Amino acid sequence: MAITLLPLPYADTALEPVVSATTLQTHHGKHHNAYVVKTNAAIEGTDLADASLEAIVDAAVAKGDKGLFNNAAQTWNHGFYWHSLTAEASVPEGDLAAAIDVSFGSLDALKAELAAQGTAHFASGWVWLVAKDGKLSVEQTHDAASYADLSGNPLLVIDLWEHAYYVDYKNLRPDYLKQVIDSRLNWAFAAENLSRGTLWTYPA
């Protein structure tokens, strides 16, 4: 079964004014879709043709297949990113809020760390909130590198590639990060990932 383009979990206007409909239409409909198409082309007729996206990422790493990894991992990363965003501003609650306080001292401190690492990250990549060994941490990955195959359970991610923000913010990545972190992070999704304790899976 081919990998599908995961639909956005909200209307393409839902994240405005933080992320415009134009950005979402291009980012999801062009960039994410291209990764899906290239992944499917690479696995067609192989023993990965019916595999889950997570298994494809793992196989690409094991085989040292950089082309397959880049497209499969980027497909996964983007699916996770769409769910990391939400139209409604909220705050962490329950076990997630407690874990944030233990690991960072406060929600404001976590937000500052996400913004600082996202701003400092050189070139393209991702900034993640990750649960590992009973604590939370903010981690960066470069290019297509993904927590689909790294140690730790990702709770949220923010896309740092220019196509995620350039239409709306030009080269001002810090402005994009501030707006997303302040009002568009999906803390309910993070709480679900923390509670489940296992890796989110890309829908078949």
JSON list of C-alpha atoms in Angstrom, two decimals:
[
{"chain": "A", "resi": 1, "resn": "MET", "atom": "CA", "xyz": [0.00, 0.00, 0.00]},
{"chain": "A", "resi": 2, "resn": "ALA", "atom": "CA", "xyz": [1.45, 3.34, -1.05]},
{"chain": "A", "resi": 3, "resn": "ILE", "atom": "CA", "xyz": [2.19, 6.10, 1.46]},
{"chain": "A", "resi": 4, "resn": "THR", "atom": "CA", "xyz": [-0.48, 8.78, 1.27]},
{"chain": "A", "resi": 5, "resn": "LEU", "atom": "CA", "xyz": [-0.37, 12.54, 1.63]},
{"chain": "A", "resi": 6, "resn": "LEU", "atom": "CA", "xyz": [-1.72, 12.99, 5.14]},
{"chain": "A", "resi": 7, "resn": "PRO", "atom": "CA", "xyz": [-4.50, 15.61, 5.02]},
{"chain": "A", "resi": 8, "resn": "LEU", "atom": "CA", "xyz": [-4.14, 18.72, 7.12]},
{"chain": "A", "resi": 9, "resn": "PRO", "atom": "CA", "xyz": [-6.01, 18.32, 10.43]},
{"chain": "A", "resi": 10, "resn": "TYR", "atom": "CA", "xyz": [-7.58, 21.78, 9.93]},
{"chain": "A", "resi": 11, "resn": "ALA", "atom": "CA", "xyz": [-8.59, 24.14, 7.13]},
{"chain": "A", "resi": 12, "resn": "ASP", "atom": "CA", "xyz": [-5.74, 25.80, 5.27]},
{"chain": "A", "resi": 13, "resn": "THR", "atom": "CA", "xyz": [-6.91, 29.15, 6.71]},
{"chain": "A", "resi": 14, "resn": "ALA", "atom": "CA", "xyz": [-7.07, 27.88, 10.31]},
{"chain": "A", "resi": 15, "resn": "LEU", "atom": "CA", "xyz": [-3.59, 28.98, 11.41]},
{"chain": "A", "resi": 16, "resn": "GLU", "atom": "CA", "xyz": [-3.85, 32.56, 10.11]},
{"chain": "A", "resi": 17, "resn": "PRO", "atom": "CA", "xyz": [-2.44, 35.08, 10.72]},
{"chain": "A", "resi": 18, "resn": "VAL", "atom": "CA", "xyz": [0.49, 33.11, 12.17]},
{"chain": "A", "resi": 19, "resn": "VAL", "atom": "CA", "xyz": [0.79, 30.77, 9.19]},
{"chain": "A", "resi": 20, "resn": "SER", "atom": "CA", "xyz": [-1.02, 31.89, 6.05]},
{"chain": "A", "resi": 21, "resn": "ALA", "atom": "CA", "xyz": [-3.20, 29.77, 3.82]},
{"chain": "A", "resi": 22, "resn": "THR", "atom": "CA", "xyz": [-0.74, 30.45, 1.00]},
{"chain": "A", "resi": 23, "resn": "THR", "atom": "CA", "xyz": [2.10, 28.98, 3.03]},
{"chain": "A", "resi": 24, "resn": "LEU", "atom": "CA", "xyz": [0.06, 25.93, 4.04]},
{"chain": "A", "resi": 25, "resn": "GLN", "atom": "CA", "xyz": [-1.13, 25.30, 0.49]},
{"chain": "A", "resi": 26, "resn": "THR", "atom": "CA", "xyz": [2.42, 25.38, -0.83]},
{"chain": "A", "resi": 27, "resn": "HIS", "atom": "CA", "xyz": [4.10, 23.67, 2.10]},
{"chain": "A", "resi": 28, "resn": "HIS", "atom": "CA", "xyz": [1.58, 20.84, 2.32]},
{"chain": "A", "resi": 29, "resn": "GLY", "atom": "CA", "xyz": [0.36, 20.57, -1.23]},
{"chain": "A", "resi": 30, "resn": "LYS", "atom": "CA", "xyz": [3.75, 20.97, -2.92]},
{"chain": "A", "resi": 31, "resn": "HIS", "atom": "CA", "xyz": [6.61, 20.20, -0.53]},
{"chain": "A", "resi": 32, "resn": "HIS", "atom": "CA", "xyz": [5.03, 17.46, 1.60]},
{"chain": "A", "resi": 33, "resn": "ASN", "atom": "CA", "xyz": [3.35, 15.95, -1.44]},
{"chain": "A", "resi": 34, "resn": "ALA", "atom": "CA", "xyz": [6.67, 15.83, -3.33]},
{"chain": "A", "resi": 35, "resn": "TYR", "atom": "CA", "xyz": [8.25, 13.82, -0.50]},
{"chain": "A", "resi": 36, "resn": "VAL", "atom": "CA", "xyz": [5.33, 11.39, -0.59]},
{"chain": "A", "resi": 37, "resn": "VAL", "atom": "CA", "xyz": [5.54, 10.97, -4.36]},
{"chain": "A", "resi": 38, "resn": "LYS", "atom": "CA", "xyz": [9.30, 10.37, -4.28]},
{"chain": "A", "resi": 39, "resn": "THR", "atom": "CA", "xyz": [9.01, 7.90, -1.40]},
{"chain": "A", "resi": 40, "resn": "ASN", "atom": "CA", "xyz": [6.39, 5.89, -3.27]},
{"chain": "A", "resi": 41, "resn": "ALA", "atom": "CA", "xyz": [8.49, 5.88, -6.43]},
{"chain": "A", "resi": 42, "resn": "ALA", "atom": "CA", "xyz": [11.49, 4.58, -4.49]},
{"chain": "A", "resi": 43, "resn": "ILE", "atom": "CA", "xyz": [9.64, 1.70, -2.79]},
{"chain": "A", "resi": 44, "resn": "GLU", "atom": "CA", "xyz": [7.51, 0.59, -5.75]},
{"chain": "A", "resi": 45, "resn": "GLY", "atom": "CA", "xyz": [8.19, -3.04, -6.58]},
{"chain": "A", "resi": 46, "resn": "THR", "atom": "CA", "xyz": [10.48, -3.55, -3.57]},
{"chain": "A", "resi": 47, "resn": "ASP", "atom": "CA", "xyz": [10.05, -5.40, -0.27]},
{"chain": "A", "resi": 48, "resn": "LEU", "atom": "CA", "xyz": [9.09, -2.04, 1.27]},
{"chain": "A", "resi": 49, "resn": "ALA", "atom": "CA", "xyz": [6.09, -1.50, -1.00]},
{"chain": "A", "resi": 50, "resn": "ASP", "atom": "CA", "xyz": [3.63, -2.47, 1.75]},
{"chain": "A", "resi": 51, "resn": "ALA", "atom": "CA", "xyz": [5.68, -1.28, 4.73]},
{"chain": "A", "resi": 52, "resn": "SER", "atom": "CA", "xyz": [4.72, 1.44, 7.20]},
{"chain": "A", "resi": 53, "resn": "LEU", "atom": "CA", "xyz": [6.43, 4.78, 6.82]},
{"chain": "A", "resi": 54, "resn": "GLU", "atom": "CA", "xyz": [8.32, 4.18, 10.07]},
{"chain": "A", "resi": 55, "resn": "ALA", "atom": "CA", "xyz": [9.63, 0.85, 8.72]},
{"chain": "A", "resi": 56, "resn": "ILE", "atom": "CA", "xyz": [10.68, 2.55, 5.49]},
{"chain": "A", "resi": 57, "resn": "VAL", "atom": "CA", "xyz": [12.64, 5.18, 7.42]},
{"chain": "A", "resi": 58, "resn": "ASP", "atom": "CA", "xyz": [14.33, 2.47, 9.50]},
{"chain": "A", "resi": 59, "resn": "ALA", "atom": "CA", "xyz": [15.17, 0.42, 6.38]},
{"chain": "A", "resi": 60, "resn": "ALA", "atom": "CA", "xyz": [16.62, 3.47, 4.64]},
{"chain": "A", "resi": 61, "resn": "VAL", "atom": "CA", "xyz": [18.91, 4.07, 7.62]},
{"chain": "A", "resi": 62, "resn": "ALA", "atom": "CA", "xyz": [19.96, 0.40, 7.74]},
{"chain": "A", "resi": 63, "resn": "LYS", "atom": "CA", "xyz": [20.69, 0.33, 4.01]},
{"chain": "A", "resi": 64, "resn": "GLY", "atom": "CA", "xyz": [22.42, 3.70, 3.95]},
{"chain": "A", "resi": 65, "resn": "ASP", "atom": "CA", "xyz": [19.95, 4.83, 1.28]},
{"chain": "A", "resi": 66, "resn": "LYS", "atom": "CA", "xyz": [20.18, 8.60, 1.69]},
{"chain": "A", "resi": 67, "resn": "GLY", "atom": "CA", "xyz": [17.69, 9.41, -1.06]},
{"chain": "A", "resi": 68, "resn": "LEU", "atom": "CA", "xyz": [14.99, 7.17, 0.38]},
{"chain": "A", "resi": 69, "resn": "PHE", "atom": "CA", "xyz": [15.72, 8.38, 3.89]},
{"chain": "A", "resi": 70, "resn": "ASN", "atom": "CA", "xyz": [15.44, 12.05, 2.96]},
{"chain": "A", "resi": 71, "resn": "ASN", "atom": "CA", "xyz": [12.04, 11.63, 1.33]},
{"chain": "A", "resi": 72, "resn": "ALA", "atom": "CA", "xyz": [10.57, 9.14, 3.80]},
{"chain": "A", "resi": 73, "resn": "ALA", "atom": "CA", "xyz": [11.80, 11.00, 6.88]},
{"chain": "A", "resi": 74, "resn": "GLN", "atom": "CA", "xyz": [10.59, 14.33, 5.51]},
{"chain": "A", "resi": 75, "resn": "THR", "atom": "CA", "xyz": [7.20, 12.78, 4.84]},
{"chain": "A", "resi": 76, "resn": "TRP", "atom": "CA", "xyz": [7.04, 11.66, 8.48]},
{"chain": "A", "resi": 77, "resn": "ASN", "atom": "CA", "xyz": [8.39, 14.93, 9.87]},
{"chain": "A", "resi": 78, "resn": "HIS", "atom": "CA", "xyz": [5.80, 16.95, 8.00]},
{"chain": "A", "resi": 79, "resn": "GLY", "atom": "CA", "xyz": [2.92, 14.75, 9.14]},
{"chain": "A", "resi": 80, "resn": "PHE", "atom": "CA", "xyz": [4.10, 15.18, 12.72]},
{"chain": "A", "resi": 81, "resn": "TYR", "atom": "CA", "xyz": [4.52, 18.93, 12.23]},
{"chain": "A", "resi": 82, "resn": "TRP", "atom": "CA", "xyz": [0.95, 19.45, 10.98]},
{"chain": "A", "resi": 83, "resn": "HIS", "atom": "CA", "xyz": [-0.32, 17.80, 14.17]},
{"chain": "A", "resi": 84, "resn": "SER", "atom": "CA", "xyz": [2.06, 19.87, 16.30]},
{"chain": "A", "resi": 85, "resn": "LEU", "atom": "CA", "xyz": [0.13, 22.99, 15.25]},
{"chain": "A", "resi": 86, "resn": "THR", "atom": "CA", "xyz": [-3.40, 24.02, 16.15]},
{"chain": "A", "resi": 87, "resn": "ALA", "atom": "CA", "xyz": [-5.77, 26.88, 15.42]},
{"chain": "A", "resi": 88, "resn": "GLU", "atom": "CA", "xyz": [-6.60, 27.51, 19.08]},
{"chain": "A", "resi": 89, "resn": "ALA", "atom": "CA", "xyz": [-4.08, 28.87, 21.57]},
{"chain": "A", "resi": 90, "resn": "SER", "atom": "CA", "xyz": [-3.86, 26.71, 24.68]},
{"chain": "A", "resi": 91, "resn": "VAL", "atom": "CA", "xyz": [-1.56, 25.79, 27.57]},
{"chain": "A", "resi": 92, "resn": "PRO", "atom": "CA", "xyz": [-0.21, 22.43, 28.75]},
{"chain": "A", "resi": 93, "resn": "GLU", "atom": "CA", "xyz": [-2.19, 20.69, 31.46]},
{"chain": "A", "resi": 94, "resn": "GLY", "atom": "CA", "xyz": [-1.92, 17.68, 33.76]},
{"chain": "A", "resi": 95, "resn": "ASP", "atom": "CA", "xyz": [1.08, 15.38, 33.42]},
{"chain": "A", "resi": 96, "resn": "LEU", "atom": "CA", "xyz": [2.54, 17.41, 30.56]},
{"chain": "A", "resi": 97, "resn": "ALA", "atom": "CA", "xyz": [2.46, 20.63, 32.55]},
{"chain": "A", "resi": 98, "resn": "ALA", "atom": "CA", "xyz": [4.09, 18.85, 35.49]},
{"chain": "A", "resi": 99, "resn": "ALA", "atom": "CA", "xyz": [6.80, 17.37, 33.28]},
{"chain": "A", "resi": 100, "resn": "ILE", "atom": "CA", "xyz": [7.53, 20.80, 31.78]},
{"chain": "A", "resi": 101, "resn": "ASP", "atom": "CA", "xyz": [7.90, 22.32, 35.24]},
{"chain": "A", "resi": 102, "resn": "VAL", "atom": "CA", "xyz": [10.27, 19.53, 36.34]},
{"chain": "A", "resi": 103, "resn": "SER", "atom": "CA", "xyz": [12.43, 19.69, 33.20]},
{"chain": "A", "resi": 104, "resn": "PHE", "atom": "CA", "xyz": [12.46, 23.42, 32.44]},
{"chain": "A", "resi": 105, "resn": "GLY", "atom": "CA", "xyz": [11.17, 25.18, 35.54]},
{"chain": "A", "resi": 106, "resn": "SER", "atom": "CA", "xyz": [8.22, 26.78, 33.77]},
{"chain": "A", "resi": 107, "resn": "LEU", "atom": "CA", "xyz": [6.33, 26.92, 30.48]},
{"chain": "A", "resi": 108, "resn": "ASP", "atom": "CA", "xyz": [7.91, 30.31, 29.76]},
{"chain": "A", "resi": 109, "resn": "ALA", "atom": "CA", "xyz": [11.36, 28.76, 30.14]},
{"chain": "A", "resi": 110, "resn": "LEU", "atom": "CA", "xyz": [10.45, 25.96, 27.71]},
{"chain": "A", "resi": 111, "resn": "LYS", "atom": "CA", "xyz": [9.13, 28.50, 25.20]},
{"chain": "A", "resi": 112, "resn": "ALA", "atom": "CA", "xyz": [12.33, 30.50, 25.51]},
{"chain": "A", "resi": 113, "resn": "GLU", "atom": "CA", "xyz": [14.42, 27.38, 24.92]},
{"chain": "A", "resi": 114, "resn": "LEU", "atom": "CA", "xyz": [12.43, 26.40, 21.83]},
{"chain": "A", "resi": 115, "resn": "ALA", "atom": "CA", "xyz": [12.82, 29.92, 20.45]},
{"chain": "A", "resi": 116, "resn": "ALA", "atom": "CA", "xyz": [16.53, 30.10, 21.26]},
{"chain": "A", "resi": 117, "resn": "GLN", "atom": "CA", "xyz": [17.41, 26.75, 19.73]},
{"chain": "A", "resi": 118, "resn": "GLY", "atom": "CA", "xyz": [15.17, 27.32, 16.72]},
{"chain": "A", "resi": 119, "resn": "THR", "atom": "CA", "xyz": [16.76, 30.72, 16.09]},
{"chain": "A", "resi": 120, "resn": "ALA", "atom": "CA", "xyz": [20.32, 29.47, 16.58]},
{"chain": "A", "resi": 121, "resn": "HIS", "atom": "CA", "xyz": [19.87, 26.44, 14.33]},
{"chain": "A", "resi": 122, "resn": "PHE", "atom": "CA", "xyz": [22.03, 26.80, 11.22]},
{"chain": "A", "resi": 123, "resn": "ALA", "atom": "CA", "xyz": [20.31, 26.23, 7.86]},
{"chain": "A", "resi": 124, "resn": "SER", "atom": "CA", "xyz": [17.44, 23.79, 7.44]},
{"chain": "A", "resi": 125, "resn": "GLY", "atom": "CA", "xyz": [16.09, 21.42, 10.06]},
{"chain": "A", "resi": 126, "resn": "TRP", "atom": "CA", "xyz": [13.71, 20.95, 12.98]},
{"chain": "A", "resi": 127, "resn": "VAL", "atom": "CA", "xyz": [13.44, 21.81, 16.66]},
{"chain": "A", "resi": 128, "resn": "TRP", "atom": "CA", "xyz": [11.71, 19.19, 18.83]},
{"chain": "A", "resi": 129, "resn": "LEU", "atom": "CA", "xyz": [10.28, 18.75, 22.29]},
{"chain": "A", "resi": 130, "resn": "VAL", "atom": "CA", "xyz": [11.31, 15.21, 23.24]},
{"chain": "A", "resi": 131, "resn": "ALA", "atom": "CA", "xyz": [10.61, 12.89, 26.17]},
{"chain": "A", "resi": 132, "resn": "LYS", "atom": "CA", "xyz": [13.53, 10.62, 27.05]},
{"chain": "A", "resi": 133, "resn": "ASP", "atom": "CA", "xyz": [14.63, 8.83, 30.21]},
{"chain": "A", "resi": 134, "resn": "GLY", "atom": "CA", "xyz": [11.86, 10.41, 32.27]},
{"chain": "A", "resi": 135, "resn": "LYS", "atom": "CA", "xyz": [12.64, 14.00, 31.31]},
{"chain": "A", "resi": 136, "resn": "LEU", "atom": "CA", "xyz": [11.80, 16.45, 28.56]},
{"chain": "A", "resi": 137, "resn": "SER", "atom": "CA", "xyz": [14.37, 18.22, 26.42]},
{"chain": "A", "resi": 138, "resn": "VAL", "atom": "CA", "xyz": [14.54, 20.52, 23.40]},
{"chain": "A", "resi": 139, "resn": "GLU", "atom": "CA", "xyz": [16.55, 18.96, 20.58]},
{"chain": "A", "resi": 140, "resn": "GLN", "atom": "CA", "xyz": [17.57, 20.01, 17.06]},
{"chain": "A", "resi": 141, "resn": "THR", "atom": "CA", "xyz": [17.92, 17.88, 13.95]},
{"chain": "A", "resi": 142, "resn": "HIS", "atom": "CA", "xyz": [19.40, 18.96, 10.62]},
{"chain": "A", "resi": 143, "resn": "ASP", "atom": "CA", "xyz": [17.88, 18.60, 7.17]},
{"chain": "A", "resi": 144, "resn": "ALA", "atom": "CA", "xyz": [15.69, 15.46, 7.10]},
{"chain": "A", "resi": 145, "resn": "ALA", "atom": "CA", "xyz": [16.96, 13.90, 10.34]},
{"chain": "A", "resi": 146, "resn": "SER", "atom": "CA", "xyz": [13.95, 12.63, 12.23]},
{"chain": "A", "resi": 147, "resn": "TYR", "atom": "CA", "xyz": [12.80, 11.31, 15.57]},
{"chain": "A", "resi": 148, "resn": "ALA", "atom": "CA", "xyz": [11.06, 8.62, 13.54]},
{"chain": "A", "resi": 149, "resn": "ASP", "atom": "CA", "xyz": [14.35, 6.72, 13.97]},
{"chain": "A", "resi": 150, "resn": "LEU", "atom": "CA", "xyz": [16.15, 8.48, 16.84]},
{"chain": "A", "resi": 151, "resn": "SER", "atom": "CA", "xyz": [16.12, 7.56, 20.52]},
{"chain": "A", "resi": 152, "resn": "GLY", "atom": "CA", "xyz": [13.42, 9.45, 22.41]},
{"chain": "A", "resi": 153, "resn": "ASN", "atom": "CA", "xyz": [9.69, 10.08, 22.07]},
{"chain": "A", "resi": 154, "resn": "PRO", "atom": "CA", "xyz": [8.92, 13.32, 20.19]},
{"chain": "A", "resi": 155, "resn": "LEU", "atom": "CA", "xyz": [6.05, 15.37, 21.60]},
{"chain": "A", "resi": 156, "resn": "LEU", "atom": "CA", "xyz": [6.09, 18.40, 19.26]},
{"chain": "A", "resi": 157, "resn": "VAL", "atom": "CA", "xyz": [8.16, 19.73, 16.37]},
{"chain": "A", "resi": 158, "resn": "ILE", "atom": "CA", "xyz": [8.62, 23.07, 14.63]},
{"chain": "A", "resi": 159, "resn": "ASP", "atom": "CA", "xyz": [9.79, 23.16, 11.01]},
{"chain": "A", "resi": 160, "resn": "LEU", "atom": "CA", "xyz": [12.84, 25.38, 10.50]},
{"chain": "A", "resi": 161, "resn": "TRP", "atom": "CA", "xyz": [13.10, 25.02, 6.72]},
{"chain": "A", "resi": 162, "resn": "GLU", "atom": "CA", "xyz": [12.58, 28.34, 4.95]},
{"chain": "A", "resi": 163, "resn": "HIS", "atom": "CA", "xyz": [9.55, 27.05, 3.05]},
{"chain": "A", "resi": 164, "resn": "ALA", "atom": "CA", "xyz": [7.75, 26.86, 6.42]},
{"chain": "A", "resi": 165, "resn": "TYR", "atom": "CA", "xyz": [7.87, 30.62, 6.99]},
{"chain": "A", "resi": 166, "resn": "TYR", "atom": "CA", "xyz": [9.50, 32.63, 4.17]},
{"chain": "A", "resi": 167, "resn": "VAL", "atom": "CA", "xyz": [6.27, 33.71, 2.46]},
{"chain": "A", "resi": 168, "resn": "ASP", "atom": "CA", "xyz": [4.93, 35.10, 5.75]},
{"chain": "A", "resi": 169, "resn": "TYR", "atom": "CA", "xyz": [8.09, 36.29, 7.53]},
{"chain": "A", "resi": 170, "resn": "LYS", "atom": "CA", "xyz": [10.77, 36.52, 4.82]},
{"chain": "A", "resi": 171, "resn": "ASN", "atom": "CA", "xyz": [14.12, 35.79, 6.53]},
{"chain": "A", "resi": 172, "resn": "LEU", "atom": "CA", "xyz": [12.85, 36.61, 10.05]},
{"chain": "A", "resi": 173, "resn": "ARG", "atom": "CA", "xyz": [12.78, 33.10, 11.49]},
{"chain": "A", "resi": 174, "resn": "PRO", "atom": "CA", "xyz": [12.66, 34.44, 15.10]},
{"chain": "A", "resi": 175, "resn": "ASP", "atom": "CA", "xyz": [9.34, 36.18, 14.36]},
{"chain": "A", "resi": 176, "resn": "TYR", "atom": "CA", "xyz": [7.86, 32.97, 12.96]},
{"chain": "A", "resi": 177, "resn": "LEU", "atom": "CA", "xyz": [9.07, 31.02, 15.99]},
{"chain": "A", "resi": 178, "resn": "LYS", "atom": "CA", "xyz": [7.65, 33.55, 18.46]},
{"chain": "A", "resi": 179, "resn": "GLN", "atom": "CA", "xyz": [4.21, 33.51, 16.85]},
{"chain": "A", "resi": 180, "resn": "VAL", "atom": "CA", "xyz": [4.04, 29.72, 16.55]},
{"chain": "A", "resi": 181, "resn": "ILE", "atom": "CA", "xyz": [5.36, 29.09, 20.06]},
{"chain": "A", "resi": 182, "resn": "ASP", "atom": "CA", "xyz": [3.08, 31.69, 21.65]},
{"chain": "A", "resi": 183, "resn": "SER", "atom": "CA", "xyz": [-0.18, 30.68, 20.02]},
{"chain": "A", "resi": 184, "resn": "ARG", "atom": "CA", "xyz": [-0.10, 27.72, 17.63]},
{"chain": "A", "resi": 185, "resn": "LEU", "atom": "CA", "xyz": [1.57, 24.80, 19.42]},
{"chain": "A", "resi": 186, "resn": "ASN", "atom": "CA", "xyz": [-0.76, 21.86, 19.94]},
{"chain": "A", "resi": 187, "resn": "TRP", "atom": "CA", "xyz": [-0.22, 21.02, 23.61]},
{"chain": "A", "resi": 188, "resn": "ALA", "atom": "CA", "xyz": [-3.02, 18.45, 23.52]},
{"chain": "A", "resi": 189, "resn": "PHE", "atom": "CA", "xyz": [-1.09, 16.53, 20.84]},
{"chain": "A", "resi": 190, "resn": "ALA", "atom": "CA", "xyz": [2.06, 16.74, 22.98]},
{"chain": "A", "resi": 191, "resn": "ALA", "atom": "CA", "xyz": [0.11, 15.42, 25.97]},
{"chain": "A", "resi": 192, "resn": "GLU", "atom": "CA", "xyz": [-1.21, 12.49, 23.91]},
{"chain": "A", "resi": 193, "resn": "ASN", "atom": "CA", "xyz": [2.31, 11.60, 22.81]},
{"chain": "A", "resi": 194, "resn": "LEU", "atom": "CA", "xyz": [3.63, 11.80, 26.37]},
{"chain": "A", "resi": 195, "resn": "SER", "atom": "CA", "xyz": [0.78, 9.71, 27.77]},
{"chain": "A", "resi": 196, "resn": "ARG", "atom": "CA", "xyz": [1.07, 7.03, 25.08]},
{"chain": "A", "resi": 197, "resn": "GLY", "atom": "CA", "xyz": [4.82, 6.81, 25.63]},
{"chain": "A", "resi": 198, "resn": "THR", "atom": "CA", "xyz": [5.53, 5.42, 22.17]},
{"chain": "A", "resi": 199, "resn": "LEU", "atom": "CA", "xyz": [6.30, 6.95, 18.81]},
{"chain": "A", "resi": 200, "resn": "TRP", "atom": "CA", "xyz": [3.46, 8.61, 16.89]},
{"chain": "A", "resi": 201, "resn": "THR", "atom": "CA", "xyz": [2.74, 6.69, 13.71]},
{"chain": "A", "resi": 202, "resn": "TYR", "atom": "CA", "xyz": [2.05, 8.21, 10.32]},
{"chain": "A", "resi": 203, "resn": "PRO", "atom": "CA", "xyz": [-1.52, 7.25, 9.27]},
{"chain": "A", "resi": 204, "resn": "ALA", "atom": "CA", "xyz": [-1.72, 4.52, 6.63]}
]
